[in-house]
Amino acid sequence: METPCINICVLDDASGICIGCGRSGGEIARWVEMSPAERRAIMDTLPERLKRLERESAAGDAEPASGDAEPASGDVEPASGEALP
């Protein structure tokens, strides 16, 4: 089965797009269920998605958004899905 996966499976927080292959989490989850034509149609969009993600990431690096500050010393952020005590 053709796949764009390059084993860098990390979803960008802002876009939900994998920084390795350019697919969304939903596309990754449904990949094996898709027809070859559906997979090919998505793969045709991936180079532009990855370029856009790279541009947006570079723009974000240039100007930090408010609220993106590092936690204060001693503060610990909970892992995803965990509630604060």
JSON list of N, CA and C in Angstrom, two decimals:
[
{"chain": "A", "resi": 1, "resn": "MET", "atom": "N", "xyz": [0.85, -1.18, 0.00]},
{"chain": "A", "resi": 1, "resn": "MET", "atom": "CA", "xyz": [0.00, 0.00, 0.00]},
{"chain": "A", "resi": 1, "resn": "MET", "atom": "C", "xyz": [0.89, 1.24, 0.00]},
{"chain": "A", "resi": 2, "resn": "GLU", "atom": "N", "xyz": [0.58, 2.16, -0.87]},
{"chain": "A", "resi": 2, "resn": "GLU", "atom": "CA", "xyz": [1.33, 3.41, -0.96]},
{"chain": "A", "resi": 2, "resn": "GLU", "atom": "C", "xyz": [1.01, 4.28, 0.25]},
{"chain": "A", "resi": 3, "resn": "THR", "atom": "N", "xyz": [2.04, 4.85, 0.85]},
{"chain": "A", "resi": 3, "resn": "THR", "atom": "CA", "xyz": [1.86, 5.72, 2.01]},
{"chain": "A", "resi": 3, "resn": "THR", "atom": "C", "xyz": [2.92, 6.82, 2.00]},
{"chain": "A", "resi": 4, "resn": "PRO", "atom": "N", "xyz": [2.56, 8.01, 2.45]},
{"chain": "A", "resi": 4, "resn": "PRO", "atom": "CA", "xyz": [3.54, 9.09, 2.54]},
{"chain": "A", "resi": 4, "resn": "PRO", "atom": "C", "xyz": [4.30, 9.10, 3.87]},
{"chain": "A", "resi": 5, "resn": "CYS", "atom": "N", "xyz": [4.00, 8.16, 4.74]},
{"chain": "A", "resi": 5, "resn": "CYS", "atom": "CA", "xyz": [4.59, 8.15, 6.08]},
{"chain": "A", "resi": 5, "resn": "CYS", "atom": "C", "xyz": [6.11, 8.04, 6.00]},
{"chain": "A", "resi": 6, "resn": "ILE", "atom": "N", "xyz": [6.79, 8.91, 6.77]},
{"chain": "A", "resi": 6, "resn": "ILE", "atom": "CA", "xyz": [8.25, 8.86, 6.86]},
{"chain": "A", "resi": 6, "resn": "ILE", "atom": "C", "xyz": [8.69, 8.63, 8.30]},
{"chain": "A", "resi": 7, "resn": "ASN", "atom": "N", "xyz": [7.78, 8.11, 9.11]},
{"chain": "A", "resi": 7, "resn": "ASN", "atom": "CA", "xyz": [8.04, 7.77, 10.51]},
{"chain": "A", "resi": 7, "resn": "ASN", "atom": "C", "xyz": [8.44, 8.96, 11.37]},
{"chain": "A", "resi": 8, "resn": "ILE", "atom": "N", "xyz": [7.89, 10.12, 11.04]},
{"chain": "A", "resi": 8, "resn": "ILE", "atom": "CA", "xyz": [7.99, 11.30, 11.90]},
{"chain": "A", "resi": 8, "resn": "ILE", "atom": "C", "xyz": [6.54, 11.66, 12.22]},
{"chain": "A", "resi": 9, "resn": "CYS", "atom": "N", "xyz": [5.97, 10.98, 13.18]},
{"chain": "A", "resi": 9, "resn": "CYS", "atom": "CA", "xyz": [4.53, 11.06, 13.45]},
{"chain": "A", "resi": 9, "resn": "CYS", "atom": "C", "xyz": [4.25, 12.02, 14.59]},
{"chain": "A", "resi": 10, "resn": "VAL", "atom": "N", "xyz": [4.22, 13.31, 14.24]},
{"chain": "A", "resi": 10, "resn": "VAL", "atom": "CA", "xyz": [3.95, 14.37, 15.22]},
{"chain": "A", "resi": 10, "resn": "VAL", "atom": "C", "xyz": [2.96, 15.33, 14.59]},
{"chain": "A", "resi": 11, "resn": "LEU", "atom": "N", "xyz": [1.79, 15.50, 15.22]},
{"chain": "A", "resi": 11, "resn": "LEU", "atom": "CA", "xyz": [0.80, 16.43, 14.71]},
{"chain": "A", "resi": 11, "resn": "LEU", "atom": "C", "xyz": [1.09, 17.83, 15.21]},
{"chain": "A", "resi": 12, "resn": "ASP", "atom": "N", "xyz": [1.09, 18.79, 14.30]},
{"chain": "A", "resi": 12, "resn": "ASP", "atom": "CA", "xyz": [1.25, 20.19, 14.62]},
{"chain": "A", "resi": 12, "resn": "ASP", "atom": "C", "xyz": [0.04, 20.63, 15.45]},
{"chain": "A", "resi": 13, "resn": "ASP", "atom": "N", "xyz": [0.28, 21.26, 16.59]},
{"chain": "A", "resi": 13, "resn": "ASP", "atom": "CA", "xyz": [-0.81, 21.66, 17.49]},
{"chain": "A", "resi": 13, "resn": "ASP", "atom": "C", "xyz": [-1.79, 22.62, 16.82]},
{"chain": "A", "resi": 14, "resn": "ALA", "atom": "N", "xyz": [-1.30, 23.55, 16.07]},
{"chain": "A", "resi": 14, "resn": "ALA", "atom": "CA", "xyz": [-2.17, 24.58, 15.49]},
{"chain": "A", "resi": 14, "resn": "ALA", "atom": "C", "xyz": [-3.01, 24.06, 14.33]},
{"chain": "A", "resi": 15, "resn": "SER", "atom": "N", "xyz": [-2.41, 23.25, 13.47]},
{"chain": "A", "resi": 15, "resn": "SER", "atom": "CA", "xyz": [-3.10, 22.83, 12.25]},
{"chain": "A", "resi": 15, "resn": "SER", "atom": "C", "xyz": [-3.67, 21.42, 12.31]},
{"chain": "A", "resi": 16, "resn": "GLY", "atom": "N", "xyz": [-3.12, 20.58, 13.20]},
{"chain": "A", "resi": 16, "resn": "GLY", "atom": "CA", "xyz": [-3.53, 19.18, 13.24]},
{"chain": "A", "resi": 16, "resn": "GLY", "atom": "C", "xyz": [-2.94, 18.35, 12.14]},
{"chain": "A", "resi": 17, "resn": "ILE", "atom": "N", "xyz": [-1.95, 18.90, 11.44]},
{"chain": "A", "resi": 17, "resn": "ILE", "atom": "CA", "xyz": [-1.30, 18.22, 10.32]},
{"chain": "A", "resi": 17, "resn": "ILE", "atom": "C", "xyz": [0.00, 17.58, 10.82]},
{"chain": "A", "resi": 18, "resn": "CYS", "atom": "N", "xyz": [0.27, 16.35, 10.35]},
{"chain": "A", "resi": 18, "resn": "CYS", "atom": "CA", "xyz": [1.51, 15.67, 10.71]},
{"chain": "A", "resi": 18, "resn": "CYS", "atom": "C", "xyz": [2.69, 16.41, 10.08]},
{"chain": "A", "resi": 19, "resn": "ILE", "atom": "N", "xyz": [3.68, 16.73, 10.88]},
{"chain": "A", "resi": 19, "resn": "ILE", "atom": "CA", "xyz": [4.84, 17.45, 10.36]},
{"chain": "A", "resi": 19, "resn": "ILE", "atom": "C", "xyz": [5.74, 16.57, 9.50]},
{"chain": "A", "resi": 20, "resn": "GLY", "atom": "N", "xyz": [5.53, 15.26, 9.56]},
{"chain": "A", "resi": 20, "resn": "GLY", "atom": "CA", "xyz": [6.32, 14.35, 8.74]},
{"chain": "A", "resi": 20, "resn": "GLY", "atom": "C", "xyz": [5.73, 14.13, 7.37]},
{"chain": "A", "resi": 21, "resn": "CYS", "atom": "N", "xyz": [4.45, 13.77, 7.31]},
{"chain": "A", "resi": 21, "resn": "CYS", "atom": "CA", "xyz": [3.84, 13.39, 6.03]},
{"chain": "A", "resi": 21, "resn": "CYS", "atom": "C", "xyz": [2.84, 14.41, 5.49]},
{"chain": "A", "resi": 22, "resn": "GLY", "atom": "N", "xyz": [2.30, 15.27, 6.34]},
{"chain": "A", "resi": 22, "resn": "GLY", "atom": "CA", "xyz": [1.36, 16.28, 5.89]},
{"chain": "A", "resi": 22, "resn": "GLY", "atom": "C", "xyz": [-0.10, 15.88, 5.98]},
{"chain": "A", "resi": 23, "resn": "ARG", "atom": "N", "xyz": [-0.38, 14.66, 6.45]},
{"chain": "A", "resi": 23, "resn": "ARG", "atom": "CA", "xyz": [-1.78, 14.23, 6.58]},
{"chain": "A", "resi": 23, "resn": "ARG", "atom": "C", "xyz": [-2.37, 14.70, 7.89]},
{"chain": "A", "resi": 24, "resn": "SER", "atom": "N", "xyz": [-3.71, 14.81, 7.91]},
{"chain": "A", "resi": 24, "resn": "SER", "atom": "CA", "xyz": [-4.40, 15.13, 9.16]},
{"chain": "A", "resi": 24, "resn": "SER", "atom": "C", "xyz": [-4.50, 13.85, 9.99]},
{"chain": "A", "resi": 25, "resn": "GLY", "atom": "N", "xyz": [-4.81, 14.01, 11.26]},
{"chain": "A", "resi": 25, "resn": "GLY", "atom": "CA", "xyz": [-4.99, 12.84, 12.12]},
{"chain": "A", "resi": 25, "resn": "GLY", "atom": "C", "xyz": [-6.08, 11.93, 11.62]},
{"chain": "A", "resi": 26, "resn": "GLY", "atom": "N", "xyz": [-7.18, 12.51, 11.12]},
{"chain": "A", "resi": 26, "resn": "GLY", "atom": "CA", "xyz": [-8.27, 11.72, 10.58]},
{"chain": "A", "resi": 26, "resn": "GLY", "atom": "C", "xyz": [-7.86, 10.94, 9.34]},
{"chain": "A", "resi": 27, "resn": "GLU", "atom": "N", "xyz": [-7.08, 11.58, 8.48]},
{"chain": "A", "resi": 27, "resn": "GLU", "atom": "CA", "xyz": [-6.60, 10.90, 7.27]},
{"chain": "A", "resi": 27, "resn": "GLU", "atom": "C", "xyz": [-5.69, 9.74, 7.63]},
{"chain": "A", "resi": 28, "resn": "ILE", "atom": "N", "xyz": [-4.84, 9.95, 8.62]},
{"chain": "A", "resi": 28, "resn": "ILE", "atom": "CA", "xyz": [-3.94, 8.88, 9.06]},
{"chain": "A", "resi": 28, "resn": "ILE", "atom": "C", "xyz": [-4.76, 7.71, 9.59]},
{"chain": "A", "resi": 29, "resn": "ALA", "atom": "N", "xyz": [-5.76, 8.02, 10.40]},
{"chain": "A", "resi": 29, "resn": "ALA", "atom": "CA", "xyz": [-6.58, 6.97, 11.01]},
{"chain": "A", "resi": 29, "resn": "ALA", "atom": "C", "xyz": [-7.36, 6.17, 9.96]},
{"chain": "A", "resi": 30, "resn": "ARG", "atom": "N", "xyz": [-7.82, 6.83, 8.91]},
{"chain": "A", "resi": 30, "resn": "ARG", "atom": "CA", "xyz": [-8.64, 6.15, 7.89]},
{"chain": "A", "resi": 30, "resn": "ARG", "atom": "C", "xyz": [-7.83, 5.62, 6.72]},
{"chain": "A", "resi": 31, "resn": "TRP", "atom": "N", "xyz": [-6.53, 5.83, 6.70]},
{"chain": "A", "resi": 31, "resn": "TRP", "atom": "CA", "xyz": [-5.70, 5.55, 5.53]},
{"chain": "A", "resi": 31, "resn": "TRP", "atom": "C", "xyz": [-5.90, 4.14, 4.97]},
{"chain": "A", "resi": 32, "resn": "VAL", "atom": "N", "xyz": [-5.89, 3.14, 5.82]},
{"chain": "A", "resi": 32, "resn": "VAL", "atom": "CA", "xyz": [-6.00, 1.76, 5.33]},
{"chain": "A", "resi": 32, "resn": "VAL", "atom": "C", "xyz": [-7.40, 1.44, 4.80]},
{"chain": "A", "resi": 33, "resn": "GLU", "atom": "N", "xyz": [-8.38, 2.23, 5.17]},
{"chain": "A", "resi": 33, "resn": "GLU", "atom": "CA", "xyz": [-9.75, 2.02, 4.71]},
{"chain": "A", "resi": 33, "resn": "GLU", "atom": "C", "xyz": [-10.05, 2.73, 3.39]},
{"chain": "A", "resi": 34, "resn": "MET", "atom": "N", "xyz": [-9.18, 3.64, 3.00]},
{"chain": "A", "resi": 34, "resn": "MET", "atom": "CA", "xyz": [-9.41, 4.43, 1.79]},
{"chain": "A", "resi": 34, "resn": "MET", "atom": "C", "xyz": [-9.08, 3.61, 0.54]},
{"chain": "A", "resi": 35, "resn": "SER", "atom": "N", "xyz": [-9.73, 4.01, -0.55]},
{"chain": "A", "resi": 35, "resn": "SER", "atom": "CA", "xyz": [-9.41, 3.39, -1.84]},
{"chain": "A", "resi": 35, "resn": "SER", "atom": "C", "xyz": [-8.07, 3.96, -2.33]},
{"chain": "A", "resi": 36, "resn": "PRO", "atom": "N", "xyz": [-7.42, 3.25, -3.25]},
{"chain": "A", "resi": 36, "resn": "PRO", "atom": "CA", "xyz": [-6.18, 3.80, -3.82]},
{"chain": "A", "resi": 36, "resn": "PRO", "atom": "C", "xyz": [-6.38, 5.19, -4.43]},
{"chain": "A", "resi": 37, "resn": "ALA", "atom": "N", "xyz": [-7.53, 5.43, -5.06]},
{"chain": "A", "resi": 37, "resn": "ALA", "atom": "CA", "xyz": [-7.80, 6.75, -5.64]},
{"chain": "A", "resi": 37, "resn": "ALA", "atom": "C", "xyz": [-7.91, 7.83, -4.56]},
{"chain": "A", "resi": 38, "resn": "GLU", "atom": "N", "xyz": [-8.55, 7.50, -3.44]},
{"chain": "A", "resi": 38, "resn": "GLU", "atom": "CA", "xyz": [-8.66, 8.46, -2.34]},
{"chain": "A", "resi": 38, "resn": "GLU", "atom": "C", "xyz": [-7.28, 8.78, -1.76]},
{"chain": "A", "resi": 39, "resn": "ARG", "atom": "N", "xyz": [-6.48, 7.74, -1.56]},
{"chain": "A", "resi": 39, "resn": "ARG", "atom": "CA", "xyz": [-5.12, 7.95, -1.04]},
{"chain": "A", "resi": 39, "resn": "ARG", "atom": "C", "xyz": [-4.30, 8.80, -1.99]},
{"chain": "A", "resi": 40, "resn": "ARG", "atom": "N", "xyz": [-4.39, 8.53, -3.29]},
{"chain": "A", "resi": 40, "resn": "ARG", "atom": "CA", "xyz": [-3.63, 9.28, -4.29]},
{"chain": "A", "resi": 40, "resn": "ARG", "atom": "C", "xyz": [-4.07, 10.74, -4.30]},
{"chain": "A", "resi": 41, "resn": "ALA", "atom": "N", "xyz": [-5.36, 11.00, -4.20]},
{"chain": "A", "resi": 41, "resn": "ALA", "atom": "CA", "xyz": [-5.86, 12.37, -4.19]},
{"chain": "A", "resi": 41, "resn": "ALA", "atom": "C", "xyz": [-5.28, 13.14, -3.00]},
{"chain": "A", "resi": 42, "resn": "ILE", "atom": "N", "xyz": [-5.23, 12.50, -1.84]},
{"chain": "A", "resi": 42, "resn": "ILE", "atom": "CA", "xyz": [-4.65, 13.15, -0.66]},
{"chain": "A", "resi": 42, "resn": "ILE", "atom": "C", "xyz": [-3.15, 13.35, -0.85]},
{"chain": "A", "resi": 43, "resn": "MET", "atom": "N", "xyz": [-2.48, 12.33, -1.35]},
{"chain": "A", "resi": 43, "resn": "MET", "atom": "CA", "xyz": [-1.02, 12.43, -1.53]},
{"chain": "A", "resi": 43, "resn": "MET", "atom": "C", "xyz": [-0.66, 13.56, -2.49]},
{"chain": "A", "resi": 44, "resn": "ASP", "atom": "N", "xyz": [-1.52, 13.83, -3.46]},
{"chain": "A", "resi": 44, "resn": "ASP", "atom": "CA", "xyz": [-1.25, 14.93, -4.40]},
{"chain": "A", "resi": 44, "resn": "ASP", "atom": "C", "xyz": [-1.27, 16.29, -3.72]},
{"chain": "A", "resi": 45, "resn": "THR", "atom": "N", "xyz": [-1.97, 16.40, -2.58]},
{"chain": "A", "resi": 45, "resn": "THR", "atom": "CA", "xyz": [-2.05, 17.68, -1.87]},
{"chain": "A", "resi": 45, "resn": "THR", "atom": "C", "xyz": [-0.94, 17.86, -0.83]},
{"chain": "A", "resi": 46, "resn": "LEU", "atom": "N", "xyz": [-0.25, 16.80, -0.49]},
{"chain": "A", "resi": 46, "resn": "LEU", "atom": "CA", "xyz": [0.69, 16.84, 0.64]},
{"chain": "A", "resi": 46, "resn": "LEU", "atom": "C", "xyz": [1.88, 17.78, 0.44]},
{"chain": "A", "resi": 47, "resn": "PRO", "atom": "N", "xyz": [2.51, 17.83, -0.73]},
{"chain": "A", "resi": 47, "resn": "PRO", "atom": "CA", "xyz": [3.66, 18.76, -0.84]},
{"chain": "A", "resi": 47, "resn": "PRO", "atom": "C", "xyz": [3.28, 20.20, -0.53]},
{"chain": "A", "resi": 48, "resn": "GLU", "atom": "N", "xyz": [2.12, 20.65, -1.02]},
{"chain": "A", "resi": 48, "resn": "GLU", "atom": "CA", "xyz": [1.70, 22.03, -0.75]},
{"chain": "A", "resi": 48, "resn": "GLU", "atom": "C", "xyz": [1.34, 22.20, 0.73]},
{"chain": "A", "resi": 49, "resn": "ARG", "atom": "N", "xyz": [0.70, 21.21, 1.33]},
{"chain": "A", "resi": 49, "resn": "ARG", "atom": "CA", "xyz": [0.38, 21.28, 2.77]},
{"chain": "A", "resi": 49, "resn": "ARG", "atom": "C", "xyz": [1.65, 21.45, 3.59]},
{"chain": "A", "resi": 50, "resn": "LEU", "atom": "N", "xyz": [2.66, 20.65, 3.27]},
{"chain": "A", "resi": 50, "resn": "LEU", "atom": "CA", "xyz": [3.91, 20.72, 4.04]},
{"chain": "A", "resi": 50, "resn": "LEU", "atom": "C", "xyz": [4.62, 22.05, 3.85]},
{"chain": "A", "resi": 51, "resn": "LYS", "atom": "N", "xyz": [4.58, 22.60, 2.63]},
{"chain": "A", "resi": 51, "resn": "LYS", "atom": "CA", "xyz": [5.17, 23.92, 2.39]},
{"chain": "A", "resi": 51, "resn": "LYS", "atom": "C", "xyz": [4.44, 24.98, 3.22]},
{"chain": "A", "resi": 52, "resn": "ARG", "atom": "N", "xyz": [3.09, 24.92, 3.22]},
{"chain": "A", "resi": 52, "resn": "ARG", "atom": "CA", "xyz": [2.30, 25.88, 3.99]},
{"chain": "A", "resi": 52, "resn": "ARG", "atom": "C", "xyz": [2.60, 25.75, 5.48]},
{"chain": "A", "resi": 53, "resn": "LEU", "atom": "N", "xyz": [2.69, 24.51, 5.97]},
{"chain": "A", "resi": 53, "resn": "LEU", "atom": "CA", "xyz": [2.99, 24.28, 7.38]},
{"chain": "A", "resi": 53, "resn": "LEU", "atom": "C", "xyz": [4.36, 24.86, 7.73]},
{"chain": "A", "resi": 54, "resn": "GLU", "atom": "N", "xyz": [5.33, 24.67, 6.83]},
{"chain": "A", "resi": 54, "resn": "GLU", "atom": "CA", "xyz": [6.67, 25.20, 7.06]},
{"chain": "A", "resi": 54, "resn": "GLU", "atom": "C", "xyz": [6.66, 26.73, 7.09]},
{"chain": "A", "resi": 55, "resn": "ARG", "atom": "N", "xyz": [5.92, 27.35, 6.17]},
{"chain": "A", "resi": 55, "resn": "ARG", "atom": "CA", "xyz": [5.82, 28.82, 6.16]},
{"chain": "A", "resi": 55, "resn": "ARG", "atom": "C", "xyz": [5.16, 29.33, 7.43]},
{"chain": "A", "resi": 56, "resn": "GLU", "atom": "N", "xyz": [4.06, 28.69, 7.84]},
{"chain": "A", "resi": 56, "resn": "GLU", "atom": "CA", "xyz": [3.35, 29.12, 9.03]},
{"chain": "A", "resi": 56, "resn": "GLU", "atom": "C", "xyz": [4.20, 28.93, 10.28]},
{"chain": "A", "resi": 57, "resn": "SER", "atom": "N", "xyz": [4.96, 27.85, 10.30]},
{"chain": "A", "resi": 57, "resn": "SER", "atom": "CA", "xyz": [5.85, 27.60, 11.43]},
{"chain": "A", "resi": 57, "resn": "SER", "atom": "C", "xyz": [6.96, 28.65, 11.50]},
{"chain": "A", "resi": 58, "resn": "ALA", "atom": "N", "xyz": [7.51, 28.98, 10.35]},
{"chain": "A", "resi": 58, "resn": "ALA", "atom": "CA", "xyz": [8.58, 29.99, 10.30]},
{"chain": "A", "resi": 58, "resn": "ALA", "atom": "C", "xyz": [8.03, 31.35, 10.72]},
{"chain": "A", "resi": 59, "resn": "ALA", "atom": "N", "xyz": [6.83, 31.68, 10.30]},
{"chain": "A", "resi": 59, "resn": "ALA", "atom": "CA", "xyz": [6.22, 32.95, 10.69]},
{"chain": "A", "resi": 59, "resn": "ALA", "atom": "C", "xyz": [5.94, 32.97, 12.18]},
{"chain": "A", "resi": 60, "resn": "GLY", "atom": "N", "xyz": [5.53, 31.86, 12.73]},
{"chain": "A", "resi": 60, "resn": "GLY", "atom": "CA", "xyz": [5.26, 31.76, 14.16]},
{"chain": "A", "resi": 60, "resn": "GLY", "atom": "C", "xyz": [6.52, 31.86, 14.99]},
{"chain": "A", "resi": 61, "resn": "ASP", "atom": "N", "xyz": [7.63, 31.34, 14.45]},
{"chain": "A", "resi": 61, "resn": "ASP", "atom": "CA", "xyz": [8.91, 31.43, 15.16]},
{"chain": "A", "resi": 61, "resn": "ASP", "atom": "C", "xyz": [9.40, 32.87, 15.23]},
{"chain": "A", "resi": 62, "resn": "ALA", "atom": "N", "xyz": [9.05, 33.66, 14.21]},
{"chain": "A", "resi": 62, "resn": "ALA", "atom": "CA", "xyz": [9.52, 35.04, 14.16]},
{"chain": "A", "resi": 62, "resn": "ALA", "atom": "C", "xyz": [8.81, 35.92, 15.19]},
{"chain": "A", "resi": 63, "resn": "GLU", "atom": "N", "xyz": [7.53, 35.65, 15.43]},
{"chain": "A", "resi": 63, "resn": "GLU", "atom": "CA", "xyz": [6.75, 36.46, 16.36]},
{"chain": "A", "resi": 63, "resn": "GLU", "atom": "C", "xyz": [6.01, 35.55, 17.33]},
{"chain": "A", "resi": 64, "resn": "PRO", "atom": "N", "xyz": [6.54, 35.34, 18.53]},
{"chain": "A", "resi": 64, "resn": "PRO", "atom": "CA", "xyz": [5.84, 34.48, 19.49]},
{"chain": "A", "resi": 64, "resn": "PRO", "atom": "C", "xyz": [4.48, 35.06, 19.84]},
{"chain": "A", "resi": 65, "resn": "ALA", "atom": "N", "xyz": [3.49, 34.20, 19.84]},
{"chain": "A", "resi": 65, "resn": "ALA", "atom": "CA", "xyz": [2.13, 34.61, 20.22]},
{"chain": "A", "resi": 65, "resn": "ALA", "atom": "C", "xyz": [2.05, 34.77, 21.72]},
{"chain": "A", "resi": 66, "resn": "SER", "atom": "N", "xyz": [1.17, 35.66, 22.17]},
{"chain": "A", "resi": 66, "resn": "SER", "atom": "CA", "xyz": [0.99, 35.81, 23.60]},
{"chain": "A", "resi": 66, "resn": "SER", "atom": "C", "xyz": [0.43, 34.51, 24.16]},
{"chain": "A", "resi": 67, "resn": "GLY", "atom": "N", "xyz": [0.84, 34.16, 25.34]},
{"chain": "A", "resi": 67, "resn": "GLY", "atom": "CA", "xyz": [0.38, 32.93, 25.96]},
{"chain": "A", "resi": 67, "resn": "GLY", "atom": "C", "xyz": [1.28, 31.74, 25.63]},
{"chain": "A", "resi": 68, "resn": "ASP", "atom": "N", "xyz": [2.30, 31.95, 24.79]},
{"chain": "A", "resi": 68, "resn": "ASP", "atom": "CA", "xyz": [3.20, 30.86, 24.45]},
{"chain": "A", "resi": 68, "resn": "ASP", "atom": "C", "xyz": [4.43, 30.83, 25.34]},
{"chain": "A", "resi": 69, "resn": "ALA", "atom": "N", "xyz": [4.40, 31.56, 26.42]},
{"chain": "A", "resi": 69, "resn": "ALA", "atom": "CA", "xyz": [5.56, 31.63, 27.31]},
{"chain": "A", "resi": 69, "resn": "ALA", "atom": "C", "xyz": [5.81, 30.29, 27.98]},
{"chain": "A", "resi": 70, "resn": "GLU", "atom": "N", "xyz": [7.02, 30.05, 28.33]},
{"chain": "A", "resi": 70, "resn": "GLU", "atom": "CA", "xyz": [7.39, 28.83, 29.05]},
{"chain": "A", "resi": 70, "resn": "GLU", "atom": "C", "xyz": [6.80, 28.90, 30.45]},
{"chain": "A", "resi": 71, "resn": "PRO", "atom": "N", "xyz": [6.45, 27.74, 31.05]},
{"chain": "A", "resi": 71, "resn": "PRO", "atom": "CA", "xyz": [5.94, 27.77, 32.42]},
{"chain": "A", "resi": 71, "resn": "PRO", "atom": "C", "xyz": [7.00, 28.32, 33.37]},
{"chain": "A", "resi": 72, "resn": "ALA", "atom": "N", "xyz": [6.55, 28.97, 34.42]},
{"chain": "A", "resi": 72, "resn": "ALA", "atom": "CA", "xyz": [7.47, 29.49, 35.42]},
{"chain": "A", "resi": 72, "resn": "ALA", "atom": "C", "xyz": [8.23, 28.35, 36.08]},
{"chain": "A", "resi": 73, "resn": "SER", "atom": "N", "xyz": [9.39, 28.65, 36.60]},
{"chain": "A", "resi": 73, "resn": "SER", "atom": "CA", "xyz": [10.20, 27.63, 37.25]},
{"chain": "A", "resi": 73, "resn": "SER", "atom": "C", "xyz": [9.40, 26.93, 38.33]},
{"chain": "A", "resi": 74, "resn": "GLY", "atom": "N", "xyz": [9.38, 25.60, 38.29]},
{"chain": "A", "resi": 74, "resn": "GLY", "atom": "CA", "xyz": [8.66, 24.82, 39.27]},
{"chain": "A", "resi": 74, "resn": "GLY", "atom": "C", "xyz": [7.25, 24.45, 38.82]},
{"chain": "A", "resi": 75, "resn": "ASP", "atom": "N", "xyz": [6.71, 25.19, 37.83]},
{"chain": "A", "resi": 75, "resn": "ASP", "atom": "CA", "xyz": [5.38, 24.85, 37.31]},
{"chain": "A", "resi": 75, "resn": "ASP", "atom": "C", "xyz": [5.51, 23.63, 36.41]},
{"chain": "A", "resi": 76, "resn": "VAL", "atom": "N", "xyz": [4.55, 22.76, 36.49]},
{"chain": "A", "resi": 76, "resn": "VAL", "atom": "CA", "xyz": [4.53, 21.57, 35.65]},
{"chain": "A", "resi": 76, "resn": "VAL", "atom": "C", "xyz": [3.21, 21.53, 34.92]},
{"chain": "A", "resi": 77, "resn": "GLU", "atom": "N", "xyz": [3.28, 21.41, 33.60]},
{"chain": "A", "resi": 77, "resn": "GLU", "atom": "CA", "xyz": [2.06, 21.29, 32.82]},
{"chain": "A", "resi": 77, "resn": "GLU", "atom": "C", "xyz": [1.66, 19.83, 32.76]},
{"chain": "A", "resi": 78, "resn": "PRO", "atom": "N", "xyz": [0.35, 19.54, 32.87]},
{"chain": "A", "resi": 78, "resn": "PRO", "atom": "CA", "xyz": [-0.09, 18.14, 32.81]},
{"chain": "A", "resi": 78, "resn": "PRO", "atom": "C", "xyz": [0.07, 17.59, 31.41]},
{"chain": "A", "resi": 79, "resn": "ALA", "atom": "N", "xyz": [0.27, 16.29, 31.31]},
{"chain": "A", "resi": 79, "resn": "ALA", "atom": "CA", "xyz": [0.31, 15.62, 30.01]},
{"chain": "A", "resi": 79, "resn": "ALA", "atom": "C", "xyz": [-1.07, 15.73, 29.38]},
{"chain": "A", "resi": 80, "resn": "SER", "atom": "N", "xyz": [-1.10, 15.63, 28.08]},
{"chain": "A", "resi": 80, "resn": "SER", "atom": "CA", "xyz": [-2.37, 15.75, 27.36]},
{"chain": "A", "resi": 80, "resn": "SER", "atom": "C", "xyz": [-3.40, 14.79, 27.93]},
{"chain": "A", "resi": 81, "resn": "GLY", "atom": "N", "xyz": [-4.59, 15.31, 28.20]},
{"chain": "A", "resi": 81, "resn": "GLY", "atom": "CA", "xyz": [-5.67, 14.48, 28.69]},
{"chain": "A", "resi": 81, "resn": "GLY", "atom": "C", "xyz": [-5.72, 14.35, 30.21]},
{"chain": "A", "resi": 82, "resn": "GLU", "atom": "N", "xyz": [-4.70, 14.85, 30.90]},
{"chain": "A", "resi": 82, "resn": "GLU", "atom": "CA", "xyz": [-4.70, 14.74, 32.36]},
{"chain": "A", "resi": 82, "resn": "GLU", "atom": "C", "xyz": [-5.30, 16.00, 32.96]},
{"chain": "A", "resi": 83, "resn": "ALA", "atom": "N", "xyz": [-6.03, 15.84, 34.01]},
{"chain": "A", "resi": 83, "resn": "ALA", "atom": "CA", "xyz": [-6.63, 16.97, 34.72]},
{"chain": "A", "resi": 83, "resn": "ALA", "atom": "C", "xyz": [-5.63, 17.56, 35.70]},
{"chain": "A", "resi": 84, "resn": "LEU", "atom": "N", "xyz": [-5.76, 18.85, 35.93]},
{"chain": "A", "resi": 84, "resn": "LEU", "atom": "CA", "xyz": [-4.94, 19.49, 36.95]},
{"chain": "A", "resi": 84, "resn": "LEU", "atom": "C", "xyz": [-5.41, 19.08, 38.32]},
{"chain": "A", "resi": 85, "resn": "PRO", "atom": "N", "xyz": [-4.50, 18.97, 39.29]},
{"chain": "A", "resi": 85, "resn": "PRO", "atom": "CA", "xyz": [-4.91, 18.58, 40.65]},
{"chain": "A", "resi": 85, "resn": "PRO", "atom": "C", "xyz": [-5.71, 19.68, 41.32]}
]
